[in-house]
mmCIF file of C-alpha atoms in Angstrom:
data_model
loop_
_atom_site.group_PDB
_atom_site.id
_atom_site.type_symbol
_atom_site.label_atom_id
_atom_site.label_comp_id
_atom_site.label_asym_id
_atom_site.label_seq_id
_atom_site.Cartn_x
_atom_site.Cartn_y
_atom_site.Cartn_z
ATOM 1 C CA ASP A 16 93.512 107.398 83.213
ATOM 2 C CA ALA A 17 91.394 110.362 82.161
ATOM 3 C CA LYS A 18 87.677 109.637 82.008
ATOM 4 C CA THR A 19 87.062 112.364 79.437
ATOM 5 C CA THR A 20 88.078 113.045 75.854
ATOM 6 C CA GLN A 21 88.429 116.602 74.581
ATOM 7 C CA PRO A 22 89.846 118.090 71.379
ATOM 8 C CA THR A 23 93.373 119.351 71.816
ATOM 9 C CA SER A 24 92.637 122.821 70.497
ATOM 10 C CA MET A 25 89.893 125.004 69.030
ATOM 11 C CA ASP A 26 89.574 128.487 67.587
ATOM 12 C CA CYS A 27 86.654 130.856 67.961
ATOM 13 C CA ALA A 28 85.997 134.310 66.528
ATOM 14 C CA GLU A 29 85.553 137.069 69.066
ATOM 15 C CA GLY A 30 81.891 137.762 69.765
ATOM 16 C CA ARG A 31 80.760 134.353 68.559
ATOM 17 C CA ALA A 32 79.674 131.447 70.727
ATOM 18 C CA ALA A 33 82.393 129.001 71.679
ATOM 19 C CA ASN A 34 81.167 125.400 71.899
ATOM 20 C CA LEU A 35 83.600 123.072 73.634
ATOM 21 C CA PRO A 36 82.747 119.358 73.416
ATOM 22 C CA CYS A 37 83.609 116.625 75.891
ATOM 23 C CA ASN A 38 83.053 112.890 75.691
ATOM 24 C CA HIS A 39 82.624 110.900 78.902
ATOM 25 C CA SER A 40 81.098 107.633 77.734
ATOM 26 C CA THR A 41 81.991 105.725 80.927
ATOM 27 C CA ILE A 42 80.431 108.213 83.320
ATOM 28 C CA SER A 43 78.723 106.656 86.345
ATOM 29 C CA GLY A 44 75.318 107.581 87.638
ATOM 30 C CA ASN A 45 76.659 109.485 90.627
ATOM 31 C CA GLU A 46 79.359 111.399 88.746
ATOM 32 C CA TYR A 47 79.093 115.072 87.938
ATOM 33 C CA VAL A 48 80.555 116.881 84.951
ATOM 34 C CA TYR A 49 82.785 119.812 85.945
ATOM 35 C CA TRP A 50 84.365 122.462 83.776
ATOM 36 C CA TYR A 51 87.376 124.538 84.744
ATOM 37 C CA ARG A 52 89.597 126.823 82.753
ATOM 38 C CA GLN A 53 93.171 127.958 83.130
ATOM 39 C CA ILE A 54 94.311 131.248 81.719
ATOM 40 C CA HIS A 55 98.032 131.303 80.988
ATOM 41 C CA SER A 56 100.198 130.935 84.113
ATOM 42 C CA GLN A 57 97.258 131.339 86.497
ATOM 43 C CA GLY A 58 95.565 128.822 88.755
ATOM 44 C CA PRO A 59 92.515 127.052 87.280
ATOM 45 C CA GLN A 60 89.133 128.713 87.649
ATOM 46 C CA TYR A 61 85.856 126.894 88.218
ATOM 47 C CA ILE A 62 83.245 127.548 85.514
ATOM 48 C CA ILE A 63 80.229 125.304 85.996
ATOM 49 C CA HIS A 64 79.139 121.776 86.842
ATOM 50 C CA GLY A 65 76.085 119.568 86.353
ATOM 51 C CA LEU A 66 74.697 116.095 86.902
ATOM 52 C CA LYS A 67 72.111 115.548 84.171
ATOM 53 C CA ASN A 68 70.172 118.759 83.684
ATOM 54 C CA ASN A 69 71.477 121.628 81.620
ATOM 55 C CA GLU A 70 72.999 124.387 83.708
ATOM 56 C CA THR A 71 73.630 128.080 83.140
ATOM 57 C CA ASN A 72 75.448 130.712 85.133
ATOM 58 C CA GLU A 73 76.945 134.110 84.448
ATOM 59 C CA MET A 74 79.982 132.590 82.757
ATOM 60 C CA ALA A 75 78.660 129.756 80.607
ATOM 61 C CA SER A 76 76.061 127.117 79.833
ATOM 62 C CA LEU A 77 76.517 123.386 80.181
ATOM 63 C CA ILE A 78 74.548 121.062 77.940
ATOM 64 C CA ILE A 79 74.585 117.374 78.924
ATOM 65 C CA THR A 80 73.147 114.778 76.557
ATOM 66 C CA GLU A 81 70.277 112.653 77.764
ATOM 67 C CA ASP A 82 72.463 109.528 77.990
ATOM 68 C CA ARG A 83 75.091 111.649 79.810
ATOM 69 C CA LYS A 84 77.862 110.304 77.615
ATOM 70 C CA SER A 85 78.870 113.718 76.349
ATOM 71 C CA SER A 86 78.493 117.383 77.147
ATOM 72 C CA THR A 87 79.171 120.797 75.648
ATOM 73 C CA LEU A 88 80.350 123.934 77.376
ATOM 74 C CA ILE A 89 79.035 127.069 75.705
ATOM 75 C CA LEU A 90 80.570 130.502 76.109
ATOM 76 C CA PRO A 91 77.829 132.615 74.495
ATOM 77 C CA HIS A 92 79.910 135.617 73.409
ATOM 78 C CA ALA A 93 83.589 134.771 73.495
ATOM 79 C CA THR A 94 86.072 137.542 74.189
ATOM 80 C CA LEU A 95 89.847 137.612 73.938
ATOM 81 C CA ARG A 96 89.982 137.129 77.712
ATOM 82 C CA ASP A 97 88.328 133.728 77.280
ATOM 83 C CA THR A 98 91.488 132.400 75.616
ATOM 84 C CA ALA A 99 92.515 129.587 77.961
ATOM 85 C CA VAL A 100 92.781 125.839 78.435
ATOM 86 C CA TYR A 101 89.396 124.358 79.287
ATOM 87 C CA TYR A 102 89.197 121.173 81.354
ATOM 88 C CA CYS A 103 86.223 118.811 81.392
ATOM 89 C CA ILE A 104 86.249 116.540 84.446
ATOM 90 C CA VAL A 105 83.900 113.839 85.689
ATOM 91 C CA ALA A 106 83.906 112.977 89.364
ATOM 92 C CA SER A 107 81.603 111.870 92.148
ATOM 93 C CA GLY A 108 81.264 113.766 95.371
ATOM 94 C CA ASN A 109 83.666 111.392 97.108
ATOM 95 C CA THR A 110 86.670 111.580 94.812
ATOM 96 C CA PRO A 111 89.137 114.362 94.060
ATOM 97 C CA LEU A 112 89.026 115.955 90.640
ATOM 98 C CA VAL A 113 91.450 114.580 88.037
ATOM 99 C CA PHE A 114 92.555 117.102 85.406
ATOM 100 C CA GLY A 115 93.428 115.878 81.906
ATOM 101 C CA LYS A 116 95.127 117.965 79.233
ATOM 102 C CA GLY A 117 92.019 119.941 78.290
ATOM 103 C CA THR A 118 91.188 121.950 75.179
ATOM 104 C CA ARG A 119 93.213 125.027 74.308
ATOM 105 C CA LEU A 120 90.686 127.626 73.133
ATOM 106 C CA SER A 121 92.019 130.555 71.147
ATOM 107 C CA VAL A 122 89.647 133.474 70.667
ATOM 108 C CA ILE A 123 90.606 135.403 67.571
ATOM 109 C CA ALA A 124 89.860 139.076 66.944
ATOM 110 C CA ASN B 4 88.983 137.689 101.837
ATOM 111 C CA ALA B 5 92.360 136.783 100.392
ATOM 112 C CA GLY B 6 91.092 133.386 99.169
ATOM 113 C CA VAL B 7 93.963 130.958 98.641
ATOM 114 C CA THR B 8 97.499 132.226 99.006
ATOM 115 C CA GLN B 9 100.768 130.428 98.355
ATOM 116 C CA THR B 10 104.243 131.125 99.682
ATOM 117 C CA PRO B 11 106.747 131.523 98.078
ATOM 118 C CA LYS B 12 105.873 132.524 94.515
ATOM 119 C CA PHE B 13 109.237 131.478 93.087
ATOM 120 C CA ARG B 14 112.099 129.327 94.356
ATOM 121 C CA VAL B 15 115.271 127.829 92.978
ATOM 122 C CA LEU B 16 116.722 124.811 94.796
ATOM 123 C CA LYS B 17 119.782 122.694 94.297
ATOM 124 C CA THR B 18 119.450 118.942 94.080
ATOM 125 C CA GLY B 19 119.218 117.459 97.540
ATOM 126 C CA GLN B 20 117.999 120.600 99.294
ATOM 127 C CA SER B 21 114.731 120.644 101.189
ATOM 128 C CA MET B 22 111.939 123.155 101.342
ATOM 129 C CA THR B 23 108.343 123.647 102.422
ATOM 130 C CA LEU B 24 105.597 125.276 100.387
ATOM 131 C CA LEU B 25 102.839 126.938 102.365
ATOM 132 C CA CYS B 26 99.214 127.163 101.309
ATOM 133 C CA ALA B 27 96.732 129.203 103.320
ATOM 134 C CA GLN B 28 92.989 129.713 102.848
ATOM 135 C CA ASP B 29 90.592 131.975 104.726
ATOM 136 C CA MET B 30 87.307 130.466 103.515
ATOM 137 C CA ASN B 31 86.996 127.858 106.266
ATOM 138 C CA HIS B 32 87.143 125.083 103.683
ATOM 139 C CA GLU B 33 87.491 121.486 104.837
ATOM 140 C CA TYR B 34 89.304 120.154 101.784
ATOM 141 C CA MET B 35 92.697 121.227 100.534
ATOM 142 C CA TYR B 36 94.822 119.946 97.658
ATOM 143 C CA TRP B 37 98.313 120.149 96.216
ATOM 144 C CA TYR B 38 98.815 119.768 92.449
ATOM 145 C CA ARG B 39 101.802 120.008 90.182
ATOM 146 C CA GLN B 40 101.741 121.119 86.566
ATOM 147 C CA ASP B 41 104.562 120.412 84.146
ATOM 148 C CA PRO B 42 104.903 122.284 80.839
ATOM 149 C CA GLY B 43 102.151 121.381 78.370
ATOM 150 C CA MET B 44 100.502 119.060 80.856
ATOM 151 C CA GLY B 45 97.363 119.142 82.910
ATOM 152 C CA LEU B 46 97.391 119.287 86.685
ATOM 153 C CA ARG B 47 98.285 116.173 88.633
ATOM 154 C CA LEU B 48 97.172 115.678 92.221
ATOM 155 C CA ILE B 49 100.031 115.133 94.693
ATOM 156 C CA HIS B 50 98.290 114.946 98.076
ATOM 157 C CA TYR B 51 95.066 116.162 99.542
ATOM 158 C CA SER B 52 93.401 116.620 102.917
ATOM 159 C CA VAL B 53 89.771 116.129 103.893
ATOM 160 C CA GLY B 54 90.106 118.013 107.153
ATOM 161 C CA GLU B 55 92.449 119.202 109.868
ATOM 162 C CA GLY B 56 94.896 116.481 110.864
ATOM 163 C CA THR B 57 94.199 114.295 107.821
ATOM 164 C CA THR B 58 96.122 113.719 104.599
ATOM 165 C CA ALA B 59 95.807 111.330 101.668
ATOM 166 C CA LYS B 60 97.876 110.423 98.624
ATOM 167 C CA GLY B 61 96.954 111.588 95.170
ATOM 168 C CA GLU B 62 98.183 110.545 91.763
ATOM 169 C CA VAL B 63 101.885 111.468 92.157
ATOM 170 C CA PRO B 64 102.795 111.481 95.889
ATOM 171 C CA ASP B 65 106.352 110.114 95.738
ATOM 172 C CA GLY B 66 109.036 112.517 96.935
ATOM 173 C CA TYR B 67 106.563 114.764 98.778
ATOM 174 C CA ASN B 68 105.144 114.947 102.278
ATOM 175 C CA VAL B 69 102.289 117.046 103.569
ATOM 176 C CA SER B 70 100.810 118.207 106.840
ATOM 177 C CA ARG B 71 97.528 119.825 107.856
ATOM 178 C CA LEU B 72 98.009 120.843 111.473
ATOM 179 C CA LYS B 73 95.615 123.770 111.163
ATOM 180 C CA LYS B 74 92.463 123.855 109.087
ATOM 181 C CA GLN B 75 93.527 126.936 107.182
ATOM 182 C CA ASN B 76 97.031 125.733 106.262
ATOM 183 C CA PHE B 77 98.308 122.894 104.082
ATOM 184 C CA LEU B 78 102.065 122.410 103.828
ATOM 185 C CA LEU B 79 103.898 120.572 101.059
ATOM 186 C CA GLY B 80 107.419 119.412 101.827
ATOM 187 C CA LEU B 81 110.252 118.259 99.615
ATOM 188 C CA GLU B 82 112.838 116.484 101.759
ATOM 189 C CA SER B 83 115.465 116.007 99.058
ATOM 190 C CA ALA B 84 114.669 117.940 95.897
ATOM 191 C CA ALA B 85 115.318 116.388 92.492
ATOM 192 C CA PRO B 86 115.340 118.012 89.030
ATOM 193 C CA SER B 87 112.226 115.978 88.187
ATOM 194 C CA GLN B 88 110.379 118.065 90.770
ATOM 195 C CA THR B 89 110.858 121.227 88.728
ATOM 196 C CA SER B 90 107.290 122.318 88.158
ATOM 197 C CA VAL B 91 104.562 124.801 89.006
ATOM 198 C CA TYR B 92 102.763 123.852 92.204
ATOM 199 C CA PHE B 93 99.156 124.855 92.763
ATOM 200 C CA CYS B 94 97.221 124.653 95.970
ATOM 201 C CA ALA B 95 93.429 124.573 96.077
ATOM 202 C CA SER B 96 90.664 124.374 98.631
ATOM 203 C CA SER B 97 86.984 123.444 98.550
ATOM 204 C CA PRO B 98 84.143 123.082 101.034
ATOM 205 C CA ASN B 99 83.836 119.425 100.013
ATOM 206 C CA THR B 100 85.327 116.981 97.511
ATOM 207 C CA GLY B 101 84.214 117.685 93.975
ATOM 208 C CA TYR B 102 82.690 121.027 94.839
ATOM 209 C CA GLU B 103 84.038 124.183 93.302
ATOM 210 C CA GLN B 104 87.760 124.332 94.004
ATOM 211 C CA TYR B 105 89.487 127.642 94.581
ATOM 212 C CA PHE B 106 93.074 127.767 93.389
ATOM 213 C CA GLY B 107 96.047 129.777 94.515
ATOM 214 C CA PRO B 108 98.362 131.654 92.139
ATOM 215 C CA GLY B 109 100.996 128.924 92.064
ATOM 216 C CA THR B 110 104.637 128.472 93.103
ATOM 217 C CA ARG B 111 107.260 128.100 90.403
ATOM 218 C CA LEU B 112 109.964 125.754 91.613
ATOM 219 C CA THR B 113 113.176 125.046 89.753
ATOM 220 C CA VAL B 114 115.556 122.340 90.937
ATOM 221 C CA THR B 115 119.022 122.480 89.415
#
């Protein structure tokens, strides 16, 4: 069973920030939050991951709540090429990642 | 670096035929994975390997076998293909479990 809950789909205007939520209320203390995305027909692409601190890289920012029960992936300036399915995954370092159905993000011009 | 490559890219099989999908990585990663993705679904883990000579079952292992004789290669075998195995198969590798996984481009398999 998936350990995360994500909205099925979201829209975002091009150039605006895309905020993708994820609930993981049963997360354990040693589990990380990972985000991947899958652009149509391609293999998934790693975006970012974090344990409890907020993280930022060249692709996105990850905001994790203090109780770690939810997180938000932020794409600061969405482009049409960011249209994809976004997967939020929780896993410890000793278990393989389990992909759910993700959120289908549509960036609209 | 080529990253993760998969062979073949497309294949059509008849029910009962066998085939082997090859995954190769040139990043010296310890961990390798095989997933399948059905239309409108997320990825499901078939088998994985934590190092050369090791394999382990994932979420949906039935009907598949795997081998990791060399660190850089991970083979997925279908001994007797069934229409239910029609899917897109993705291979991935990572330096360790849970770390950033690098995915191949996928193999589209149709079983008629």
